[in-house]
mmCIF file of C-alpha atoms in Angstrom:
data_model
loop_
_atom_site.group_PDB
_atom_site.id
_atom_site.type_symbol
_atom_site.label_atom_id
_atom_site.label_comp_id
_atom_site.label_asym_id
_atom_site.label_seq_id
_atom_site.Cartn_x
_atom_site.Cartn_y
_atom_site.Cartn_z
ATOM 1 C CA LEU A 1 104.946 103.051 116.882
ATOM 2 C CA GLY A 2 107.250 106.051 118.603
ATOM 3 C CA VAL A 3 106.017 108.268 115.101
ATOM 4 C CA ILE A 4 102.542 108.167 115.938
ATOM 5 C CA ILE A 5 102.807 108.325 119.676
ATOM 6 C CA ASP A 6 104.853 111.328 119.192
ATOM 7 C CA THR A 7 101.798 112.824 117.216
ATOM 8 C CA ALA A 8 98.713 111.413 119.171
ATOM 9 C CA GLY A 9 100.180 110.587 122.556
ATOM 10 C CA GLN A 10 97.734 108.432 124.520
ATOM 11 C CA TRP A 11 95.119 108.396 121.225
ATOM 12 C CA ALA A 12 98.031 106.464 119.175
ATOM 13 C CA TRP A 13 95.500 103.680 119.360
ATOM 14 C CA LEU A 14 92.474 105.970 118.413
ATOM 15 C CA SER A 15 94.459 106.890 115.218
ATOM 16 C CA PHE A 16 94.894 103.226 114.377
ATOM 17 C CA VAL A 17 91.144 102.966 114.821
ATOM 18 C CA MET A 18 90.445 105.985 112.318
ATOM 19 C CA ALA A 19 93.043 104.877 109.500
ATOM 20 C CA GLY A 20 91.790 101.350 110.048
ATOM 21 C CA MET A 21 88.456 102.700 109.269
ATOM 22 C CA ILE A 22 89.634 104.431 106.218
ATOM 23 C CA ALA A 23 91.639 101.728 104.766
ATOM 24 C CA LEU A 24 88.488 99.352 105.277
ATOM 25 C CA ILE A 25 86.206 101.307 103.038
ATOM 26 C CA SER A 26 88.755 101.683 100.799
ATOM 27 C CA ALA A 27 89.195 98.333 100.769
ATOM 28 C CA HIS A 28 85.839 97.669 99.806
ATOM 29 C CA SER A 29 86.232 99.814 97.150
ATOM 30 C CA TYR A 30 89.740 97.851 95.400
ATOM 31 C CA SER A 31 87.683 94.813 95.617
ATOM 32 C CA ARG A 32 84.283 95.776 94.258
ATOM 33 C CA LEU A 33 86.394 97.728 91.488
ATOM 34 C CA SER A 34 88.915 94.722 90.705
ATOM 35 C CA VAL A 35 85.690 92.152 90.651
ATOM 36 C CA LYS A 36 84.004 94.702 88.247
ATOM 37 C CA TYR A 37 86.931 95.376 85.793
ATOM 38 C CA ARG A 38 88.451 91.444 86.063
ATOM 39 C CA ASP A 39 91.864 93.213 85.820
ATOM 40 C CA SER A 40 95.308 93.953 88.009
ATOM 41 C CA GLY A 41 96.559 97.280 88.059
ATOM 42 C CA GLY A 42 94.830 98.654 90.863
ATOM 43 C CA ALA A 43 93.748 102.402 90.661
ATOM 44 C CA TYR A 44 95.410 103.132 86.996
ATOM 45 C CA THR A 45 93.340 100.493 85.882
ATOM 46 C CA PHE A 46 90.065 101.927 87.463
ATOM 47 C CA LEU A 47 90.999 105.091 86.028
ATOM 48 C CA GLN A 48 91.772 103.702 82.669
ATOM 49 C CA LYS A 49 88.183 102.274 82.274
ATOM 50 C CA MET A 50 86.548 105.501 83.399
ATOM 51 C CA GLY A 51 88.140 106.928 80.481
ATOM 52 C CA GLN A 52 90.382 109.208 82.415
ATOM 53 C CA LYS A 53 93.855 108.127 81.000
ATOM 54 C CA ASN A 54 96.063 111.181 81.609
ATOM 55 C CA LEU A 55 94.916 111.078 85.050
ATOM 56 C CA ALA A 56 95.656 107.188 85.577
ATOM 57 C CA ALA A 57 99.186 107.637 84.352
ATOM 58 C CA GLY A 58 99.699 110.549 86.431
ATOM 59 C CA LEU A 59 98.742 108.779 89.547
ATOM 60 C CA ALA A 60 100.329 105.624 88.878
ATOM 61 C CA TRP A 61 104.090 107.538 88.299
ATOM 62 C CA VAL A 62 102.968 109.172 92.029
ATOM 63 C CA LEU A 63 101.928 105.971 93.470
ATOM 64 C CA ILE A 64 105.009 104.132 92.293
ATOM 65 C CA ILE A 65 107.261 106.902 94.300
ATOM 66 C CA GLY A 66 104.874 106.509 97.185
ATOM 67 C CA TYR A 67 105.795 102.611 96.912
ATOM 68 C CA ILE A 68 109.331 103.214 96.629
ATOM 69 C CA LEU A 69 109.237 105.959 99.731
ATOM 70 C CA THR A 70 107.483 102.990 101.820
ATOM 71 C CA VAL A 71 110.336 100.284 100.620
ATOM 72 C CA SER A 72 112.870 102.949 101.840
ATOM 73 C CA VAL A 73 110.826 103.319 105.288
ATOM 74 C CA TYR A 74 110.907 99.261 105.754
ATOM 75 C CA ALA A 75 114.613 99.074 104.710
ATOM 76 C CA PHE A 76 115.489 101.796 107.052
ATOM 77 C CA THR A 77 113.507 100.336 110.228
ATOM 78 C CA PHE A 78 114.804 97.098 109.379
ATOM 79 C CA GLY A 79 118.684 98.289 109.543
ATOM 80 C CA HIS A 80 117.687 100.315 112.738
ATOM 81 C CA TYR A 81 116.640 97.187 114.550
ATOM 82 C CA VAL A 82 118.843 94.661 114.145
ATOM 83 C CA ALA A 83 122.053 97.440 114.589
ATOM 84 C CA TYR A 84 120.352 98.073 117.688
ATOM 85 C CA VAL A 85 120.992 94.636 118.843
ATOM 86 C CA PHE A 86 124.885 95.281 117.989
ATOM 87 C CA SER A 87 125.055 98.528 119.450
ATOM 88 C CA ALA A 88 126.862 100.058 116.572
ATOM 89 C CA GLY A 89 127.470 103.147 115.223
ATOM 90 C CA ALA A 90 125.209 105.457 113.150
ATOM 91 C CA TRP A 91 126.746 103.962 109.907
ATOM 92 C CA LEU A 92 125.605 100.480 110.351
ATOM 93 C CA PRO A 93 121.806 100.679 110.295
ATOM 94 C CA ARG A 94 122.367 102.353 106.479
ATOM 95 C CA ILE A 95 124.358 99.323 105.677
ATOM 96 C CA LEU A 96 121.851 96.822 106.805
ATOM 97 C CA ALA A 97 118.820 98.647 105.340
ATOM 98 C CA PHE A 98 120.994 98.714 101.637
ATOM 99 C CA VAL A 99 121.800 95.203 101.832
ATOM 100 C CA SER A 100 118.419 94.244 102.911
ATOM 101 C CA ILE A 101 116.691 96.008 100.114
ATOM 102 C CA ALA A 102 119.614 94.368 97.686
ATOM 103 C CA PHE A 103 118.813 90.826 99.136
ATOM 104 C CA LEU A 104 115.052 90.645 98.749
ATOM 105 C CA ALA A 105 115.649 92.334 95.061
ATOM 106 C CA LEU A 106 117.209 89.046 94.706
ATOM 107 C CA ILE A 107 114.950 87.253 95.683
ATOM 108 C CA ASN A 108 112.173 88.857 93.751
ATOM 109 C CA LEU A 109 114.244 88.077 90.748
ATOM 110 C CA ARG A 110 114.409 84.464 91.406
ATOM 111 C CA GLY A 111 110.665 84.160 90.728
ATOM 112 C CA VAL A 112 107.064 83.691 92.224
ATOM 113 C CA HIS A 113 107.731 80.733 94.102
ATOM 114 C CA GLU A 114 110.801 81.741 96.423
ATOM 115 C CA SER A 115 109.181 85.185 96.766
ATOM 116 C CA SER A 116 106.010 83.823 97.973
ATOM 117 C CA THR A 117 107.609 81.379 100.546
ATOM 118 C CA LEU A 118 109.553 83.827 102.051
ATOM 119 C CA GLU A 119 106.466 85.984 102.842
ATOM 120 C CA ILE A 120 104.579 83.121 104.171
ATOM 121 C CA ILE A 121 107.565 82.208 106.654
ATOM 122 C CA THR A 122 108.472 85.857 107.257
ATOM 123 C CA VAL A 123 104.399 86.756 108.280
ATOM 124 C CA TRP A 124 103.376 84.090 110.365
ATOM 125 C CA GLY A 125 107.104 84.517 112.425
ATOM 126 C CA LYS A 126 106.514 88.578 113.080
ATOM 127 C CA LEU A 127 102.642 87.828 114.029
ATOM 128 C CA PHE A 128 103.572 85.251 116.779
ATOM 129 C CA VAL A 129 105.825 87.444 118.517
ATOM 130 C CA LEU A 130 104.033 90.842 117.751
ATOM 131 C CA LEU A 131 101.261 89.236 119.571
ATOM 132 C CA GLY A 132 102.972 87.862 122.538
ATOM 133 C CA LEU A 133 104.709 90.771 123.075
ATOM 134 C CA SER A 134 101.136 92.997 122.970
ATOM 135 C CA LEU A 135 99.283 90.313 125.302
ATOM 136 C CA PHE A 136 102.272 90.559 127.744
ATOM 137 C CA GLY A 137 101.824 93.936 128.190
ATOM 138 C CA ILE A 138 98.100 94.527 128.191
ATOM 139 C CA LEU A 139 97.755 91.824 131.082
ATOM 140 C CA GLN A 140 100.150 94.590 133.066
ATOM 141 C CA TRP A 141 97.756 96.898 132.749
ATOM 142 C CA LYS A 142 99.331 99.943 133.734
ATOM 143 C CA PRO A 143 97.350 102.820 131.583
ATOM 144 C CA GLU A 144 98.965 105.452 133.336
ATOM 145 C CA LEU A 145 102.068 104.883 131.280
ATOM 146 C CA LEU A 146 100.144 105.959 128.064
ATOM 147 C CA THR A 147 101.360 109.115 128.792
ATOM 148 C CA ALA A 148 104.517 108.556 130.929
ATOM 149 C CA GLY A 149 106.723 111.193 130.763
ATOM 150 C CA ILE A 150 104.699 113.059 127.548
ATOM 151 C CA GLU A 151 102.332 115.964 127.525
ATOM 152 C CA VAL A 152 98.380 114.816 127.792
ATOM 153 C CA LYS A 153 97.083 115.518 123.955
ATOM 154 C CA PRO A 154 93.623 116.354 123.497
ATOM 155 C CA VAL A 155 91.448 113.814 121.595
ATOM 156 C CA HIS A 156 91.483 115.521 118.127
ATOM 157 C CA THR A 157 95.181 115.103 117.837
ATOM 158 C CA ALA A 158 93.906 111.099 116.963
ATOM 159 C CA ILE A 159 92.444 112.502 113.645
ATOM 160 C CA VAL A 160 96.415 114.316 112.731
ATOM 161 C CA GLY A 161 97.792 110.919 113.986
ATOM 162 C CA ALA A 162 95.685 108.981 111.619
ATOM 163 C CA ALA A 163 96.631 111.020 108.449
ATOM 164 C CA THR A 164 100.388 110.812 109.542
ATOM 165 C CA ILE A 165 100.700 107.199 109.928
ATOM 166 C CA PHE A 166 98.573 106.273 106.613
ATOM 167 C CA MET A 167 101.628 104.546 104.859
ATOM 168 C CA ALA A 168 101.057 101.501 107.400
ATOM 169 C CA TYR A 169 98.031 100.462 105.746
ATOM 170 C CA GLU A 170 99.107 100.632 102.276
ATOM 171 C CA GLY A 171 99.579 97.054 101.768
ATOM 172 C CA PHE A 172 96.342 95.412 101.079
ATOM 173 C CA GLN A 173 96.019 97.002 97.977
ATOM 174 C CA LEU A 174 99.041 95.777 96.531
ATOM 175 C CA LEU A 175 96.636 92.448 96.127
ATOM 176 C CA SER A 176 95.161 94.363 93.467
ATOM 177 C CA TYR A 177 98.009 94.179 91.076
ATOM 178 C CA ASP A 178 98.086 90.425 91.552
ATOM 179 C CA TYR A 179 94.492 89.864 90.228
ATOM 180 C CA HIS A 180 95.691 87.420 87.529
ATOM 181 C CA ASP A 181 98.071 85.419 89.719
ATOM 182 C CA ILE A 182 95.536 84.989 92.014
ATOM 183 C CA ARG A 183 93.611 81.679 92.335
ATOM 184 C CA ASN A 184 89.741 81.944 91.792
ATOM 185 C CA PRO A 185 90.134 86.242 92.431
ATOM 186 C CA GLN A 186 86.460 86.985 91.906
ATOM 187 C CA LYS A 187 86.093 85.400 95.413
ATOM 188 C CA THR A 188 89.325 84.853 96.858
ATOM 189 C CA LEU A 189 90.481 88.938 96.215
ATOM 190 C CA PRO A 190 87.795 90.549 98.139
ATOM 191 C CA ARG A 191 88.209 88.137 101.050
ATOM 192 C CA ALA A 192 91.813 88.564 101.362
ATOM 193 C CA ILE A 193 91.870 92.578 101.155
ATOM 194 C CA ILE A 194 88.979 93.287 103.673
ATOM 195 C CA SER A 195 90.597 90.673 106.228
ATOM 196 C CA ALA A 196 94.041 92.056 105.825
ATOM 197 C CA VAL A 197 92.786 95.302 107.007
ATOM 198 C CA ILE A 198 90.588 94.032 109.841
ATOM 199 C CA ALA A 199 93.456 91.936 110.888
ATOM 200 C CA VAL A 200 96.034 94.736 110.979
ATOM 201 C CA THR A 201 93.874 96.941 112.647
ATOM 202 C CA VAL A 202 93.797 95.080 115.347
ATOM 203 C CA ILE A 203 97.143 94.000 115.726
ATOM 204 C CA TYR A 204 98.084 97.868 115.285
ATOM 205 C CA ILE A 205 95.898 98.608 118.319
ATOM 206 C CA LEU A 206 97.190 95.705 120.643
ATOM 207 C CA VAL A 207 100.869 96.407 120.037
ATOM 208 C CA THR A 208 100.234 100.359 120.899
ATOM 209 C CA ILE A 209 98.475 99.580 123.834
ATOM 210 C CA GLY A 210 100.719 96.832 124.931
ATOM 211 C CA ALA A 211 104.555 98.322 124.345
ATOM 212 C CA SER A 212 102.797 101.666 125.861
ATOM 213 C CA MET A 213 102.263 99.562 128.968
ATOM 214 C CA LEU A 214 105.557 98.085 129.263
ATOM 215 C CA VAL A 215 107.943 101.147 128.800
ATOM 216 C CA GLY A 216 105.733 104.329 128.843
ATOM 217 C CA ALA A 217 105.432 106.371 125.782
ATOM 218 C CA ASN A 218 108.336 109.127 126.602
ATOM 219 C CA THR A 219 110.487 105.813 125.912
ATOM 220 C CA LEU A 220 108.391 105.116 122.242
ATOM 221 C CA ILE A 221 109.088 108.067 121.256
ATOM 222 C CA ALA A 222 112.434 108.685 122.566
ATOM 223 C CA GLN A 223 113.659 105.191 120.431
ATOM 224 C CA LYS A 224 111.374 105.859 117.403
ATOM 225 C CA GLU A 225 113.659 104.105 115.460
ATOM 226 C CA VAL A 226 113.234 100.517 117.657
ATOM 227 C CA ALA A 227 110.279 101.352 119.573
ATOM 228 C CA LEU A 228 109.163 97.591 119.918
ATOM 229 C CA SER A 229 113.159 96.826 121.028
ATOM 230 C CA ALA A 230 113.133 98.677 123.908
ATOM 231 C CA ALA A 231 109.241 97.097 124.819
ATOM 232 C CA GLY A 232 110.640 93.712 124.155
ATOM 233 C CA LYS A 233 113.626 93.961 126.212
ATOM 234 C CA LYS A 234 111.348 95.712 129.023
ATOM 235 C CA ALA A 235 109.382 92.046 128.487
ATOM 236 C CA LEU A 236 111.580 89.292 128.698
ATOM 237 C CA GLY A 237 115.176 91.113 128.757
ATOM 238 C CA THR A 238 118.054 90.048 126.185
ATOM 239 C CA THR A 239 115.495 87.267 125.152
ATOM 240 C CA GLY A 240 112.710 89.651 124.502
ATOM 241 C CA LEU A 241 115.339 91.986 122.753
ATOM 242 C CA VAL A 242 116.325 89.193 120.420
ATOM 243 C CA LEU A 243 112.788 87.894 119.869
ATOM 244 C CA VAL A 244 110.983 91.500 118.825
ATOM 245 C CA THR A 245 114.110 91.982 116.530
ATOM 246 C CA ILE A 246 113.901 88.858 114.537
ATOM 247 C CA ALA A 247 109.916 89.994 114.433
ATOM 248 C CA ALA A 248 111.001 93.427 113.484
ATOM 249 C CA ALA A 249 113.487 91.941 110.750
ATOM 250 C CA PHE A 250 110.780 89.530 109.472
ATOM 251 C CA SER A 251 108.413 92.094 109.291
ATOM 252 C CA THR A 252 110.123 94.508 107.216
ATOM 253 C CA GLY A 253 111.853 92.344 105.518
ATOM 254 C CA SER A 254 108.207 90.704 104.552
ATOM 255 C CA ALA A 255 106.888 94.268 103.420
ATOM 256 C CA ILE A 256 109.815 95.131 101.347
ATOM 257 C CA ASN A 257 109.432 91.823 99.484
ATOM 258 C CA ALA A 258 105.452 92.056 98.904
ATOM 259 C CA THR A 259 105.983 95.727 98.164
ATOM 260 C CA LEU A 260 108.685 94.949 95.441
ATOM 261 C CA PHE A 261 107.062 91.935 94.057
ATOM 262 C CA SER A 262 103.491 94.044 93.265
ATOM 263 C CA THR A 263 105.061 97.269 92.827
ATOM 264 C CA ALA A 264 106.998 95.738 89.774
ATOM 265 C CA ARG A 265 103.795 93.948 88.089
ATOM 266 C CA LEU A 266 102.436 98.007 88.772
ATOM 267 C CA MET A 267 105.397 99.155 86.944
ATOM 268 C CA GLU A 268 105.201 96.348 84.174
ATOM 269 C CA HIS A 269 101.584 97.007 83.607
ATOM 270 C CA VAL A 270 101.400 100.762 83.197
ATOM 271 C CA ALA A 271 104.631 100.386 80.860
ATOM 272 C CA ALA A 272 102.595 97.871 78.448
ATOM 273 C CA LYS A 273 99.926 100.755 78.309
ATOM 274 C CA ASN A 274 102.611 103.108 77.044
ATOM 275 C CA ASP A 275 102.434 105.161 80.042
ATOM 276 C CA LEU A 276 105.983 104.170 81.401
ATOM 277 C CA PRO A 277 108.973 103.023 79.006
ATOM 278 C CA ALA A 278 109.156 99.760 77.296
ATOM 279 C CA VAL A 279 112.144 98.258 79.259
ATOM 280 C CA LEU A 280 110.319 97.853 82.409
ATOM 281 C CA LYS A 281 108.017 95.099 80.695
ATOM 282 C CA LYS A 282 110.937 93.031 79.885
ATOM 283 C CA ARG A 283 110.892 89.740 81.929
ATOM 284 C CA ASN A 284 113.783 87.614 82.702
ATOM 285 C CA ARG A 285 113.451 83.427 82.612
ATOM 286 C CA SER A 286 111.271 83.146 85.473
ATOM 287 C CA GLY A 287 109.178 85.485 83.945
ATOM 288 C CA ILE A 288 109.822 88.677 86.565
ATOM 289 C CA PRO A 289 110.317 92.253 85.202
ATOM 290 C CA TYR A 290 113.794 92.420 86.197
ATOM 291 C CA TYR A 291 114.233 96.394 85.265
ATOM 292 C CA ALA A 292 111.306 97.354 87.233
ATOM 293 C CA ILE A 293 112.379 95.388 90.564
ATOM 294 C CA LEU A 294 116.188 97.029 89.476
ATOM 295 C CA ILE A 295 115.245 100.532 89.615
ATOM 296 C CA ILE A 296 112.604 100.313 92.717
ATOM 297 C CA ALA A 297 115.311 98.572 94.826
ATOM 298 C CA ALA A 298 118.067 101.280 93.607
ATOM 299 C CA MET A 299 115.564 104.410 94.585
ATOM 300 C CA ALA A 300 114.571 102.718 97.579
ATOM 301 C CA ALA A 301 118.374 102.324 98.408
ATOM 302 C CA VAL A 302 119.177 105.225 98.146
ATOM 303 C CA LEU A 303 116.243 106.898 100.013
ATOM 304 C CA SER A 304 116.969 104.854 102.953
ATOM 305 C CA VAL A 305 120.780 105.771 103.435
ATOM 306 C CA ILE A 306 120.093 109.540 103.466
ATOM 307 C CA GLY A 307 116.478 109.702 104.568
ATOM 308 C CA SER A 308 115.027 110.435 108.134
ATOM 309 C CA LEU A 309 111.948 107.961 109.202
ATOM 310 C CA SER A 310 109.544 110.826 109.873
ATOM 311 C CA THR A 311 110.032 112.415 106.256
ATOM 312 C CA LEU A 312 109.748 109.343 104.667
ATOM 313 C CA VAL A 313 106.624 108.175 106.825
ATOM 314 C CA ASP A 314 104.820 111.365 106.161
ATOM 315 C CA ALA A 315 105.414 111.927 102.292
ATOM 316 C CA ALA A 316 104.590 108.305 101.795
ATOM 317 C CA SER A 317 101.408 108.587 104.032
ATOM 318 C CA LEU A 318 100.051 111.852 101.616
ATOM 319 C CA ILE A 319 100.465 109.838 98.664
ATOM 320 C CA PHE A 320 98.550 106.929 99.700
ATOM 321 C CA LEU A 321 96.145 109.318 101.421
ATOM 322 C CA ILE A 322 95.190 110.845 97.786
ATOM 323 C CA THR A 323 95.362 107.447 95.942
ATOM 324 C CA PHE A 324 92.577 105.986 98.289
ATOM 325 C CA GLY A 325 90.905 109.128 98.035
ATOM 326 C CA VAL A 326 90.502 109.094 94.532
ATOM 327 C CA VAL A 327 89.516 105.445 94.069
ATOM 328 C CA ASN A 328 87.145 105.646 96.674
ATOM 329 C CA LEU A 329 85.713 108.260 94.592
ATOM 330 C CA VAL A 330 85.710 106.394 91.276
ATOM 331 C CA ALA A 331 83.965 103.278 93.305
ATOM 332 C CA TRP A 332 81.332 105.664 94.091
ATOM 333 C CA LEU A 333 80.815 107.176 91.028
ATOM 334 C CA GLU A 334 80.952 103.753 89.483
ATOM 335 C CA LYS A 335 78.118 103.032 91.605
ATOM 336 C CA VAL A 336 79.616 99.746 93.027
ATOM 337 C CA ARG A 337 77.625 98.268 96.427
ATOM 338 C CA TYR A 338 77.056 100.308 99.344
ATOM 339 C CA ARG A 339 78.073 103.289 97.282
ATOM 340 C CA LEU A 340 77.558 105.821 100.179
ATOM 341 C CA LEU A 341 80.215 103.971 101.720
ATOM 342 C CA CYS A 342 82.758 104.428 99.489
ATOM 343 C CA LEU A 343 81.318 108.444 99.291
ATOM 344 C CA ALA A 344 82.388 108.354 102.935
ATOM 345 C CA GLY A 345 85.662 106.757 102.557
ATOM 346 C CA ALA A 346 86.638 109.448 100.076
ATOM 347 C CA THR A 347 85.538 112.258 102.206
ATOM 348 C CA GLY A 348 87.576 110.684 104.961
ATOM 349 C CA CYS A 349 90.542 110.738 102.635
ATOM 350 C CA LEU A 350 89.928 114.221 101.674
ATOM 351 C CA LEU A 351 89.778 115.533 105.506
ATOM 352 C CA ALA A 352 92.859 113.409 106.213
ATOM 353 C CA ILE A 353 95.069 115.399 103.262
ATOM 354 C CA ILE A 354 93.977 118.671 104.500
ATOM 355 C CA LEU A 355 94.784 118.111 108.128
ATOM 356 C CA SER A 356 98.284 116.414 107.190
ATOM 357 C CA VAL A 357 98.974 118.818 104.527
ATOM 358 C CA TYR A 358 98.130 121.607 107.342
ATOM 359 C CA GLU A 359 100.566 119.620 109.988
ATOM 360 C CA GLN A 360 103.260 119.673 107.544
ATOM 361 C CA ALA A 361 103.051 123.016 106.496
ATOM 362 C CA LYS A 362 103.249 124.566 109.736
ATOM 363 C CA GLN A 363 105.826 121.895 111.454
ATOM 364 C CA LYS A 364 107.483 119.634 109.134
ATOM 365 C CA PRO A 365 106.941 121.368 105.071
ATOM 366 C CA VAL A 366 110.089 118.591 103.958
ATOM 367 C CA PRO A 367 107.584 116.256 103.441
ATOM 368 C CA LEU A 368 104.992 118.005 101.970
ATOM 369 C CA ILE A 369 107.636 119.653 99.544
ATOM 370 C CA ILE A 370 109.094 116.491 98.321
ATOM 371 C CA THR A 371 105.308 115.291 97.572
ATOM 372 C CA ILE A 372 104.326 118.251 95.661
ATOM 373 C CA ALA A 373 107.928 118.066 93.861
ATOM 374 C CA PHE A 374 106.451 114.220 93.053
ATOM 375 C CA LEU A 375 103.215 115.108 91.783
ATOM 376 C CA ALA A 376 104.596 117.879 89.904
ATOM 377 C CA ALA A 377 107.027 116.104 88.093
ATOM 378 C CA ALA A 378 104.450 113.272 87.449
ATOM 379 C CA THR A 379 102.271 116.022 85.849
ATOM 380 C CA VAL A 380 105.177 117.590 83.623
ATOM 381 C CA LEU A 381 107.224 114.059 82.385
ATOM 382 C CA GLN A 382 104.354 111.607 81.938
ATOM 383 C CA PRO A 383 103.062 113.540 78.643
ATOM 384 C CA PHE A 384 106.376 113.139 77.124
ATOM 385 C CA VAL A 385 106.459 109.237 78.037
ATOM 386 C CA ARG A 386 103.602 108.894 76.170
ATOM 387 C CA ASN A 387 104.328 111.063 73.161
ATOM 388 C CA ALA A 388 107.688 109.555 72.884
ATOM 389 C CA LYS A 389 105.963 106.443 72.565
ATOM 390 C CA LYS A 390 103.398 107.323 69.645
ATOM 391 C CA LYS A 391 106.266 108.627 67.829
#
C-alpha cells in the first residue's frame, strides 16, 4: 500500500481499479483457455498446445522466478509486520521472513489437506479484519488525508501505479495450475478465477481509501513496510495494532502457502514435459513434489533476507505483466469467447510494460536489470536442459 501511494498519491485507488481491469480480462483469458484445453499448467500449457514449445519453456522459467520473487515479498512483509509489534531491531524481520517460508514449506510437504485447511482459516481471518479496518476509515470520511503531507499527483500517475503494483493480482491464475485437483473444473474454475479478481479489487480499493483516511498518505509512505499496522493503531490503539498484525500475518501467510502449493505443481508439470530437471517431478508419500517445494522455499528465503520491498515488487510486477499479456494474446489468437476483450487486455499489458520499463529505467533501474537478467538466463539455459534430456 505504501509503495503504490508513493507512486500515485491520491490516485492510488484508481491504480488498483486499472490493474484490476487488466487482471479481470486476463482472468477471462485464463479461464477460457483452461476450459478449452482441459489441462493444468496455465500459460506454459497454452503455448505448448499452440506448438510454441520453446517460448512455453522460456516463459515458464521466467514465471517461476516471478513466483519466487512474490513469495519473498510476502515473507518480507510478514517479517516486518510481526516485528513491528515488538519494536525489535532490523534483524528480526529478516529472521521472521525466513522462518515463515520454512514453516509453510513444511506444511505443504505434509499434504494437500493440511495446506488447504490452513488457507481457508487465514483467508477468512484476514478478510474480516481488512474489511473492518477499511469501513472504519471510510466512515471517518476525511478526503484531505489522501494527500496529507505529500505532493498532489496528476491523474496519469495512476497508470504508472497500476503497472508498479500488478504483482498484487497474480494470485488468481495459480488456480490454472491446479485444474486436475478442482472438482468440476469446467464450471468451478471460471467462476473461482473471475470472482477472485473482482473480490480483491474491491478489497484493495476499500483498504486504500480507508487506511489513507485514518492516518494520511505521508504516514503510509513513511511506514510502507507496515502501512496497515499504522492505520490499525490509529483506529483502535493497541487492539487495532494487534488485530491488523494478525490480519497481515494471515494475509502474507496464506499468500506464501498458496504460491508454494501451486508453483510446485507448475514446476512438476514443466519437468514432466522435459523442460525442467526430472528431479522436480519427484513426489513424497503425500503426493507432493517435494524438491520443487524446497527449491522455491530456499530461493525465496534468501531473497526475503537480502532484498528490499520496492525492488522485489517492481521486478515481480513486470514479470506478471509480460505473462498476462502473452496469455491474453494467445486467447485472442485461439478465438475464445469475447476475443476482442482479450486483445484489449493484451494491449493494456503492453502499455503497462512500456510504462513500467520507462519508470524503472529512469528512477529504479535495479528491478529492471534483475528482470532482464532472469529473461536472458531463461532464454540461454532452457535449451541446455531440453538437450540434456534428449541425450
